[in-house]
PDB file of C-alpha atoms in Angstrom:
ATOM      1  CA  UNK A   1       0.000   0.000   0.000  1.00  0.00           C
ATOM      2  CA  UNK A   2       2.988   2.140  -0.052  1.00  0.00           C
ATOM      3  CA  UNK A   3       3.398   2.185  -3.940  1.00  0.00           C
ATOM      4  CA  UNK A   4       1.399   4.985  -5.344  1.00  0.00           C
ATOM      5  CA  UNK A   5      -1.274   4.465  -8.256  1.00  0.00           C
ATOM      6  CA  UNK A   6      -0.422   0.615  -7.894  1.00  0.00           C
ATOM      7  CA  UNK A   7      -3.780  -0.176  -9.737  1.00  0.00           C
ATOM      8  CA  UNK A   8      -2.669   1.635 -12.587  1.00  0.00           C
ATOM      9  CA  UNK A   9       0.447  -0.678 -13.083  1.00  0.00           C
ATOM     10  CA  UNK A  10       1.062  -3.775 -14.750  1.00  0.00           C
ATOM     11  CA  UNK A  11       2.137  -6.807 -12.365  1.00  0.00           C
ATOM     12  CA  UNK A  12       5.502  -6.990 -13.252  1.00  0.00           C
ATOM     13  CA  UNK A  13       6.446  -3.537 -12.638  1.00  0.00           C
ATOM     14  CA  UNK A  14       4.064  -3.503  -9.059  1.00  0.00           C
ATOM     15  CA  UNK A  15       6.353  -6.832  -8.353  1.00  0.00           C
ATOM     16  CA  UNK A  16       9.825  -4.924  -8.857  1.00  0.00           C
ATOM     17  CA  UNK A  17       8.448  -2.340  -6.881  1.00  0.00           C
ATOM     18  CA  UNK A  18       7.422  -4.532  -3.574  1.00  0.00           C
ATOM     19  CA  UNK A  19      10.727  -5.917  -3.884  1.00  0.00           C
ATOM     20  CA  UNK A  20      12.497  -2.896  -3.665  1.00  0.00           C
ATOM     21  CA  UNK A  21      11.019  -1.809  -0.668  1.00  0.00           C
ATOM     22  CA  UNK A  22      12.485  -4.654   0.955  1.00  0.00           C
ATOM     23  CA  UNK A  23      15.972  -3.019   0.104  1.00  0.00           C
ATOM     24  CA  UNK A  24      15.027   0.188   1.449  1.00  0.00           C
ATOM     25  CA  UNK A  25      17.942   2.045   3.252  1.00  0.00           C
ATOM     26  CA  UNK A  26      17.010   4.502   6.334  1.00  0.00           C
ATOM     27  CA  UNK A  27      17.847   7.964   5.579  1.00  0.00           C
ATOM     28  CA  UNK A  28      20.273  10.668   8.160  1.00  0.00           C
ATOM     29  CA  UNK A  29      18.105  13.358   6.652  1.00  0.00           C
ATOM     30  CA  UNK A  30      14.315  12.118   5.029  1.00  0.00           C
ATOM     31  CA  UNK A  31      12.694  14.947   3.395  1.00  0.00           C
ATOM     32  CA  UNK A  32       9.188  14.737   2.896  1.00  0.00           C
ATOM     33  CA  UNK A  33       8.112  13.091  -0.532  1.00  0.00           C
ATOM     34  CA  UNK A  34       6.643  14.373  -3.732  1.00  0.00           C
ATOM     35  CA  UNK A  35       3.627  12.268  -4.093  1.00  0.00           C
ATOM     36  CA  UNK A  36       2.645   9.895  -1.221  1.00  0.00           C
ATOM     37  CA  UNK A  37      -0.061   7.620  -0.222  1.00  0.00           C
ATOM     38  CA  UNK A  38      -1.102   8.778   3.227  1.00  0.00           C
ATOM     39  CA  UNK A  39       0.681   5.600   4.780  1.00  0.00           C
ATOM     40  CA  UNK A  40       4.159   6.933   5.044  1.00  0.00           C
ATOM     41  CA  UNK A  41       4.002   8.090   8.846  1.00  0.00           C
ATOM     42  CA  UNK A  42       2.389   4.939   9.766  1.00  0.00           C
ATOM     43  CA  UNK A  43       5.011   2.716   7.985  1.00  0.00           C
ATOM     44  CA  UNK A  44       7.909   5.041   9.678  1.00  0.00           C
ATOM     45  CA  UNK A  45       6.276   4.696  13.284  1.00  0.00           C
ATOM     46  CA  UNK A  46       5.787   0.577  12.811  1.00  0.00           C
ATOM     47  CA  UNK A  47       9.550   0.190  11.768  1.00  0.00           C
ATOM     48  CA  UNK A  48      10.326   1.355  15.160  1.00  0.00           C
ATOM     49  CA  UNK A  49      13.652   3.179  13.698  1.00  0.00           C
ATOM     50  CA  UNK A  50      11.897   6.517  13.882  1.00  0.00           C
ATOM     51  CA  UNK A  51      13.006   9.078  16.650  1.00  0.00           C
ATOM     52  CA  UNK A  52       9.537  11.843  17.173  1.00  0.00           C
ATOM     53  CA  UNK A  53      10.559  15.191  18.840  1.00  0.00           C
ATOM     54  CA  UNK A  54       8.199  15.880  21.524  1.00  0.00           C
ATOM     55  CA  UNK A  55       8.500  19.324  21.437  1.00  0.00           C
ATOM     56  CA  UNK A  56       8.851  21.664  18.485  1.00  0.00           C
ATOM     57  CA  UNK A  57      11.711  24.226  19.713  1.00  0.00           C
ATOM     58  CA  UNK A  58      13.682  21.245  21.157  1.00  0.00           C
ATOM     59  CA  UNK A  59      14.417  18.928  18.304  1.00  0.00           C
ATOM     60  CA  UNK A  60      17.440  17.810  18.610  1.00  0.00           C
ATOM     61  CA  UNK A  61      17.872  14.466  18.480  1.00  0.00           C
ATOM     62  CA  UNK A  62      21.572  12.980  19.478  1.00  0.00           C
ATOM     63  CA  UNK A  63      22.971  10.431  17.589  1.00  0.00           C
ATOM     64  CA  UNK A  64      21.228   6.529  18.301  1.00  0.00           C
ATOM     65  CA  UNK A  65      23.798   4.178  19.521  1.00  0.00           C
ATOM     66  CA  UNK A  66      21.497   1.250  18.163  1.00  0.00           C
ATOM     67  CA  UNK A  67      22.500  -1.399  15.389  1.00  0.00           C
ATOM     68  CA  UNK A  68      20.023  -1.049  12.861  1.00  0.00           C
ATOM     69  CA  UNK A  69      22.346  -4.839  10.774  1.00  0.00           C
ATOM     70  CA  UNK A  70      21.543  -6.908  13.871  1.00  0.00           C
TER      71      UNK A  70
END
């Protein structure tokens, strides 16, 4: 559900597209993206890799000391 206009694909090119998401590197820096789905914030808070600022003025966020190849 994260491929956008999926119905308007042909199978092959939906199939190459699942399986790249498996390959998917996390970014330093994401920048929001051009056209989305609506799923994107849901996918990044179920990966559990995803640091949320509490607070708007403070949002630093220090460098995770967690292995992300386990």
């Amino acid at each position: 559900s994260l491929i956008p206009f999926i119905e308007h694909n042909d199978v092959n090119q939906a199939l190459m597209s699942s399986n790249m998401q498996c390959q998917a590197v996390l970014l330093s820096q994401s920048k929001k993206c051009i056209v989305g789905t609506g799923l994107e914030s849901q996918a990044a808070l179920d990966s559990e890799s995803s640091a949320i600022a509490e607070h708007k003025e403070r949002s630093f966020i220090p460098m995770l000391k967690r292995s992300f190849y386990q």
